[in-house]
Short mmCIF file of C-alpha atoms in Angstrom, two decimals:
data_model
loop_
_atom_site.label_atom_id
_atom_site.label_comp_id
_atom_site.label_asym_id
_atom_site.label_seq_id
_atom_site.Cartn_x
_atom_site.Cartn_y
_atom_site.Cartn_z
CA MET A 1 -0.06 0.05 -0.06
CA ALA A 2 2.68 2.42 0.86
CA SER A 3 4.21 2.34 -2.57
CA SER A 4 0.54 3.22 -4.10
CA LEU A 5 0.05 6.02 -1.71
CA ILE A 6 3.51 7.53 -2.76
CA SER A 7 2.69 7.15 -6.51
CA ARG A 8 -0.61 8.73 -6.01
CA SER A 9 0.46 11.83 -4.11
CA HIS A 10 1.15 15.09 -5.88
CA HIS A 11 2.54 18.35 -4.66
CA ILE A 12 2.32 21.71 -6.44
CA ASP A 13 5.43 24.17 -5.75
CA PHE A 14 3.59 27.28 -6.78
CA TYR A 15 6.64 29.32 -6.42
CA SER A 16 8.08 27.34 -8.91
CA VAL A 17 5.14 27.49 -11.38
CA PHE A 18 4.94 31.19 -11.21
CA CYS A 19 8.40 31.46 -12.84
CA PHE A 20 6.91 29.95 -16.13
CA ASP A 21 7.26 32.25 -19.31
CA ASP A 22 3.64 30.83 -20.49
CA ALA A 23 1.16 33.51 -19.19
CA GLU A 24 -1.79 31.37 -19.76
CA MET A 25 -0.47 28.50 -17.76
CA VAL A 26 0.57 30.68 -14.95
CA GLN A 27 -2.94 32.05 -14.74
CA MET A 28 -4.29 28.46 -14.60
CA PHE A 29 -2.38 27.96 -11.47
CA GLU A 30 -3.37 31.41 -10.12
CA SER A 31 -6.98 30.36 -10.48
CA LEU A 32 -6.19 27.34 -8.01
CA ILE A 33 -5.14 29.79 -5.44
CA THR A 34 -8.17 32.07 -5.88
CA THR A 35 -10.52 29.14 -5.50
CA GLY A 36 -8.75 28.21 -2.29
CA LEU A 37 -6.53 25.30 -3.07
CA LYS A 38 -2.91 26.57 -2.39
CA GLU A 39 -2.64 25.07 0.95
CA PHE A 40 -4.01 21.69 0.01
CA LEU A 41 -2.22 21.40 -2.98
CA GLY A 42 1.10 23.00 -1.91
CA CYS A 43 1.23 21.86 1.88
CA PRO A 44 4.45 20.68 3.37
CA ALA A 45 5.79 17.38 1.86
CA ILE A 46 5.81 14.91 5.07
CA PHE A 47 5.26 11.21 4.98
CA TYR A 48 4.62 8.76 7.77
CA GLU A 49 4.39 5.38 6.20
CA ASN A 50 3.59 3.06 9.22
CA ALA A 51 0.86 5.81 10.29
CA LEU A 52 -0.81 5.95 7.02
CA ILE A 53 -1.06 1.89 6.73
CA GLU A 54 -2.63 1.82 10.17
CA LEU A 55 -5.19 4.73 9.39
CA PHE A 56 -6.34 3.00 6.29
CA ALA A 57 -6.65 -0.52 7.89
CA ASN A 58 -8.28 0.62 10.89
CA GLY A 59 -10.27 3.44 9.45
CA SER A 60 -13.88 3.90 8.93
CA VAL A 61 -16.69 6.70 8.84
CA ARG A 62 -18.94 7.18 12.18
CA ASN A 63 -21.23 9.93 12.35
CA GLY A 64 -19.59 12.07 9.80
CA LEU A 65 -16.09 11.62 11.37
CA ILE A 66 -12.96 9.77 10.05
CA VAL A 67 -12.13 7.47 12.94
CA SER A 68 -9.26 5.04 13.11
CA THR A 69 -6.42 3.92 15.45
CA ILE A 70 -2.78 4.50 15.13
CA GLY A 71 -0.30 2.78 17.69
CA GLY A 72 -3.28 2.05 19.86
CA ILE A 73 -4.46 5.61 20.02
CA ALA A 74 -7.70 6.71 18.74
CA VAL A 75 -7.90 9.24 15.89
CA GLU A 76 -10.66 11.33 14.81
CA ILE A 77 -10.91 13.73 11.82
CA SER A 78 -13.75 15.92 11.40
CA GLU A 79 -14.67 17.95 8.26
CA SER A 80 -14.21 21.19 9.96
CA VAL A 81 -10.45 20.34 11.42
CA PHE A 82 -9.78 19.11 7.76
CA ALA A 83 -10.83 22.23 6.09
CA ALA A 84 -9.05 24.59 8.75
CA THR A 85 -5.98 22.76 8.36
CA PHE A 86 -5.55 23.60 4.62
CA ALA A 87 -7.74 26.81 4.73
CA LEU A 88 -10.30 25.38 2.54
CA PRO A 89 -13.42 27.34 1.75
CA THR A 90 -16.41 25.88 3.25
CA GLU A 91 -19.06 28.23 1.58
CA GLY A 92 -20.10 27.84 -2.01
CA LEU A 93 -21.16 25.08 -4.52
CA ALA A 94 -21.53 21.52 -3.20
CA ASP A 95 -23.60 20.33 -5.84
CA LEU A 96 -21.81 20.65 -9.26
CA SER A 97 -25.20 20.82 -11.32
CA GLU A 98 -25.40 24.27 -9.91
CA VAL A 99 -22.53 25.73 -11.79
CA PRO A 100 -24.16 28.72 -13.93
CA ARG A 101 -25.04 27.69 -17.39
CA ASN A 102 -23.53 30.69 -19.02
CA PHE A 103 -20.23 29.81 -17.54
CA ILE A 104 -20.39 26.38 -18.84
CA SER A 105 -21.21 27.75 -22.22
CA ASP A 106 -18.37 30.20 -22.15
CA ALA A 107 -16.15 27.52 -20.85
CA GLN A 108 -16.82 25.29 -23.94
CA SER A 109 -15.19 27.90 -26.15
CA LEU A 110 -12.48 29.07 -23.71
CA PHE A 111 -11.17 25.50 -23.25
CA SER A 112 -11.13 24.47 -26.77
CA VAL A 113 -8.06 24.29 -28.80
CA SER A 114 -9.96 25.03 -31.98
CA GLU A 115 -12.80 27.33 -32.97
CA LYS A 116 -15.12 24.54 -32.25
CA GLU A 117 -16.87 24.26 -28.88
CA VAL A 118 -16.00 21.21 -26.92
CA SER A 119 -18.68 19.22 -25.22
CA ILE A 120 -18.86 19.10 -21.41
CA SER A 121 -17.49 15.36 -21.68
CA CYS A 122 -14.46 15.63 -24.20
CA LEU A 123 -11.21 14.17 -25.23
CA LYS A 124 -8.11 16.10 -23.30
CA LYS A 125 -6.48 16.56 -26.64
CA GLU A 126 -9.38 18.75 -27.65
CA MET A 127 -8.53 21.38 -25.12
CA LYS A 128 -5.85 23.92 -24.79
CA MET A 129 -2.73 22.95 -22.77
CA GLN A 130 -3.57 24.73 -19.63
CA TYR A 131 -6.93 23.39 -19.26
CA ARG A 132 -5.39 19.82 -19.74
CA PHE A 133 -3.26 20.35 -16.85
CA LEU A 134 -5.84 21.64 -14.78
CA GLY A 135 -8.07 18.48 -15.73
CA ASP A 136 -5.01 16.29 -14.55
CA ILE A 137 -4.79 18.24 -11.32
CA LEU A 138 -8.29 17.51 -10.61
CA ALA A 139 -8.08 13.89 -11.30
CA LYS A 140 -4.89 13.09 -9.85
CA SER A 141 -4.42 15.52 -6.99
CA LEU A 142 -8.11 15.82 -5.61
CA PHE A 143 -10.09 12.92 -6.76
CA VAL A 144 -7.22 10.41 -7.08
CA LYS A 145 -8.55 8.33 -10.12
CA ALA A 146 -6.66 5.37 -10.90
CA ARG A 147 -7.50 4.91 -14.42
CA SER A 148 -7.03 6.79 -18.01
CA PHE A 149 -7.08 10.65 -18.07
CA ASP A 150 -7.67 10.80 -21.79
CA VAL A 151 -11.15 11.74 -21.27
CA VAL A 152 -12.54 14.87 -19.17
CA THR A 153 -15.60 13.74 -17.38
CA ARG A 154 -18.68 15.87 -16.99
CA ASP A 155 -18.08 16.48 -13.20
CA ARG A 156 -14.53 17.38 -13.95
CA PHE A 157 -15.45 19.76 -16.58
CA LEU A 158 -17.99 21.51 -14.52
CA LEU A 159 -15.30 21.79 -11.65
CA MET A 160 -12.77 23.36 -14.11
CA THR A 161 -15.47 25.78 -15.32
CA ALA A 162 -16.11 26.79 -11.53
CA ILE A 163 -12.37 27.51 -10.77
CA THR A 164 -11.72 29.35 -14.09
CA PHE A 165 -14.66 31.80 -13.73
CA ASP A 166 -14.02 32.26 -10.11
CA VAL A 167 -17.35 30.24 -8.80
CA LYS A 168 -17.08 29.75 -5.11
CA VAL A 169 -16.74 26.16 -4.27
CA ASN A 170 -17.18 24.30 -1.13
CA TRP A 171 -13.87 22.65 -1.20
CA GLY A 172 -13.95 21.62 2.45
CA SER A 173 -17.07 19.35 2.01
CA LEU A 174 -16.10 18.19 -1.32
CA LEU A 175 -12.46 17.00 -0.51
CA PHE A 176 -13.53 15.74 2.72
CA GLY A 177 -16.13 13.57 1.00
CA VAL A 178 -13.40 12.03 -1.20
CA LEU A 179 -11.23 11.28 1.99
CA LYS A 180 -14.06 9.55 3.63
CA GLU A 181 -14.72 7.43 0.67
CA MET A 182 -10.91 6.38 0.83
CA VAL A 183 -11.06 5.36 4.57
CA THR A 184 -14.56 3.49 3.96
CA PRO A 185 -13.83 -0.39 3.75
CA ASP A 186 -14.36 -1.97 0.39
CA SER A 187 -14.82 1.46 -1.29
CA ARG A 188 -13.79 1.72 -4.70
CA GLN A 189 -12.18 5.00 -4.22
CA ALA A 190 -8.60 4.82 -5.07
CA LYS A 191 -6.42 5.79 -1.89
CA GLY A 192 -4.37 9.03 -1.97
CA TYR A 193 -3.84 12.37 -0.06
CA ALA A 194 -0.89 10.74 1.70
CA ILE A 195 0.74 14.20 2.12
CA GLN A 196 -2.31 15.87 3.26
CA ILE A 197 -3.19 13.09 5.84
CA CYS A 198 0.30 13.33 7.31
CA VAL A 199 -0.15 17.16 7.93
CA LEU A 200 -3.40 16.16 9.83
CA LEU A 201 -1.62 13.57 11.79
CA LYS A 202 1.20 15.67 12.64
CA ASN A 203 -1.23 18.05 14.48
CA ILE A 204 -2.89 15.51 16.70
CA PRO A 205 -1.84 15.86 20.26
CA GLY A 206 -0.23 12.71 21.71
CA LEU A 207 0.14 10.90 18.63
CA GLU A 208 3.78 9.67 18.15
CA LEU A 209 4.80 9.56 14.57
CA ALA A 210 7.94 7.94 13.28
CA ALA A 211 9.27 7.76 9.70
CA MET A 212 12.26 5.59 8.56
CA ARG A 213 14.76 8.09 7.66
CA ASN A 214 15.89 6.80 4.44
CA ASP A 215 12.22 6.29 3.30
CA GLN A 216 11.35 9.84 4.14
CA LEU A 217 14.42 11.22 2.24
CA GLU A 218 13.67 9.13 -0.78
CA PHE A 219 9.88 10.35 -0.66
CA GLN A 220 11.12 14.02 -0.53
CA SER A 221 13.62 13.06 -3.19
CA LYS A 222 11.04 11.71 -5.45
CA ILE A 223 8.72 14.64 -4.98
CA ALA A 224 11.46 16.98 -6.00
CA ALA A 225 12.01 14.96 -9.07
CA ASP A 226 8.17 14.93 -9.85
CA ILE A 227 8.10 18.76 -9.61
CA LEU A 228 11.27 19.07 -11.72
CA SER A 229 9.82 16.69 -14.28
CA LEU A 230 6.59 18.70 -14.48
CA SER A 231 8.52 21.99 -14.61
CA SER A 232 10.45 20.60 -17.50
CA GLN A 233 7.30 19.49 -19.41
CA ILE A 234 5.62 22.53 -19.10
CA GLY A 235 8.76 24.63 -20.12
CA ASP A 236 9.05 22.59 -23.28
CA ILE A 237 5.55 22.83 -24.09
CA ALA A 238 5.61 26.61 -23.45
CA ASP A 239 8.79 27.04 -25.64
CA TYR A 240 7.14 25.00 -28.51
CA ILE A 241 3.66 26.99 -28.21
CA GLN A 242 5.76 30.30 -28.32
CA GLY A 243 8.05 29.13 -31.32
CA GLY A 244 5.13 28.24 -33.58
CA ASP A 245 7.18 26.82 -36.31
CA ALA A 246 9.63 24.97 -34.06
CA LYS A 247 10.79 21.85 -35.61
CA LYS A 248 9.52 18.62 -34.04
CA GLY A 249 12.35 17.29 -31.85
CA GLU A 250 14.37 20.32 -31.28
CA ILE A 251 13.18 20.71 -27.98
CA GLY A 252 15.18 18.01 -26.28
CA SER A 253 14.92 16.41 -22.88
CA SER A 254 18.38 17.64 -22.02
CA SER A 255 16.66 20.87 -21.88
CA ARG A 256 15.41 20.98 -18.47
CA ARG A 257 13.55 23.47 -16.46
CA PRO A 258 14.21 23.15 -12.63
CA PHE A 259 12.50 25.14 -10.16
CA PRO A 260 14.26 28.38 -9.07
CA ALA A 261 17.16 28.56 -6.37
CA SER A 262 16.52 30.09 -3.08
CA GLN A 263 19.06 32.21 -1.19
CA PRO A 264 20.93 29.83 1.24
CA SER A 265 20.31 30.39 4.91
CA SER A 266 23.98 30.83 5.74
CA HIS A 267 24.34 33.38 2.87
CA VAL A 268 24.58 36.67 4.99
CA GLN A 269 24.20 39.90 3.06
CA GLY A 270 27.50 41.96 3.61
CA SER A 271 29.29 38.89 5.12
CA ALA A 272 31.57 36.51 3.74
CA VAL A 273 29.88 33.36 5.35
CA ARG A 274 28.81 30.83 2.77
CA THR A 275 27.75 27.31 2.62
CA GLN A 276 30.74 24.75 2.62
CA THR A 277 30.74 22.89 -0.63
CA PHE A 278 31.87 19.34 -0.92
CA PRO A 279 32.61 16.85 -3.84
CA PRO A 280 30.04 15.73 -6.07
CA THR A 281 27.87 13.02 -4.81
CA THR A 282 25.98 10.03 -6.74
CA GLY A 283 23.30 7.47 -6.03
CA THR A 284 20.10 8.08 -4.25
CA PHE A 285 19.15 10.93 -2.46
CA ALA A 286 19.67 9.11 0.96
CA GLU A 287 23.25 7.75 -0.31
CA ARG A 288 24.20 11.46 -1.46
CA VAL A 289 23.16 12.80 1.92
CA GLU A 290 25.44 10.16 3.75
CA GLN A 291 28.16 10.85 1.35
CA ALA A 292 27.96 14.63 1.94
CA ARG A 293 27.83 14.17 5.81
CA ARG A 294 31.03 12.06 5.53
CA HIS A 295 32.78 14.72 3.49
CA ILE A 296 31.93 17.45 6.01
CA ILE A 297 32.86 15.54 8.96
CA GLU A 298 36.06 15.00 7.44
CA SER A 299 36.48 18.49 7.10
CA GLY A 300 36.38 18.64 10.91
CA GLN A 301 32.55 19.71 11.31
CA VAL A 302 29.99 17.96 13.25
CA ILE A 303 26.79 17.56 11.22
CA SER A 304 23.57 15.60 11.51
CA THR A 305 22.09 13.86 8.65
CA GLU A 306 19.30 16.35 8.32
CA GLU A 307 21.87 19.10 8.01
CA ALA A 308 23.68 17.10 5.38
CA ALA A 309 20.41 16.76 3.55
CA GLU A 310 19.70 20.42 3.53
CA ARG A 311 23.34 20.94 2.12
CA VAL A 312 22.70 18.44 -0.75
CA ILE A 313 19.18 20.20 -1.52
CA GLU A 314 20.89 23.67 -1.49
CA GLU A 315 23.81 22.40 -3.94
CA ASP A 316 21.08 20.97 -6.19
CA ARG A 317 19.20 24.30 -6.04
CA GLN A 318 22.38 26.13 -7.11
CA GLU A 319 22.97 23.77 -10.06
CA SER A 320 19.29 24.35 -11.17
CA ASP A 321 19.64 27.98 -10.82
CA ARG A 322 22.54 27.83 -13.10
CA LEU A 323 20.83 25.59 -15.73
CA GLU A 324 17.60 27.96 -15.36
CA ARG A 325 19.82 31.11 -16.44
CA GLU A 326 21.18 29.08 -19.39
CA ARG A 327 17.82 28.10 -20.51
CA ALA A 328 16.44 31.67 -20.18
CA ARG A 329 19.35 32.95 -22.33
CA GLU A 330 18.62 30.22 -25.17
CA ARG A 331 14.80 31.22 -25.19
CA ARG A 332 15.70 34.73 -25.58
CA GLU A 333 18.09 33.98 -28.44
CA ARG A 334 15.54 31.94 -30.02
CA ARG A 335 12.78 34.51 -29.86
CA LEU A 336 15.44 37.41 -31.27
CA SER A 337 16.31 34.94 -33.94
CA ARG A 338 12.80 34.37 -34.93
CA SER A 339 11.95 38.29 -35.11
CA GLY A 340 15.24 38.82 -37.30
CA ALA A 341 16.54 41.21 -34.48
CA TYR A 342 19.25 38.78 -33.64
CA LYS A 343 20.78 38.64 -37.26
CA ARG A 344 20.73 42.41 -37.31
CA ARG A 345 22.57 42.82 -34.29
CA ARG A 346 25.20 40.40 -35.25
CA GLY A 347 25.42 41.90 -38.70
#
């Protein structure tokens, strides 16, 4: 179960996606914030494998509450606690059939990749790229569907319409309903929300949560890799859309769009204090952390595994920043080349 929970867990780094050059794609992610989903989709990535397994194994729904036992301790999760934890709206539409018809009609034109209106149950390829991604986020991150995503269902289309046209949605009730289905025995609802559930469990008093160090680090590494992959795909797609006449295959997999670097905590303005570098590390994330820790200890410093992990992440971010600058320069040159200004400058 643990592996399936990990594979169905999706996390959005909103800071990263707002650095995309594609304004329409950025606007789509902004609409997720406007509708009230930022804290749910972008919550801290933590994972307690044993606690999750116990919650689902012992879980049920009683009097509208999710109840379970973890390590012999009774756990209750109410809709109000769920909504408050992720700042989810508790007012608005709970019945999707109440989405205004005029917005649905407008969405059929707006979402379409062609001049022809799409139906409210259509193929993804009939929609513009940003709305394909929106449909995938709803299917995978919110409703945790474990089947093909080639078709946009009626309910998903109505939710996409509500999000795009800023219709208030009672996300607290809607998503808590999905979670209740997950913990209901013999339910056909695929299990997910691993990250969000762990955030909820972390806030329960008296509940001791222990995660195996390597498992947690590997999971965090996987999340970072997924975000990086998604950023790369969207960046390549945006380049292709902006290029128009770009040749097929020119946007290669080697041109990656990593998320932007943050300023290291040990860098102090006006000071010479800097994070110590160490030789390149290889292998899994956990192996790299241990290699970095050994390198630093050999230099005479005392450092914990958690601190070594932060150093590895910071080194990766610096490398990502360098690659991002190169990518931005290449995009500028391509745009100048297409407009003819680049040739005139060199001539």
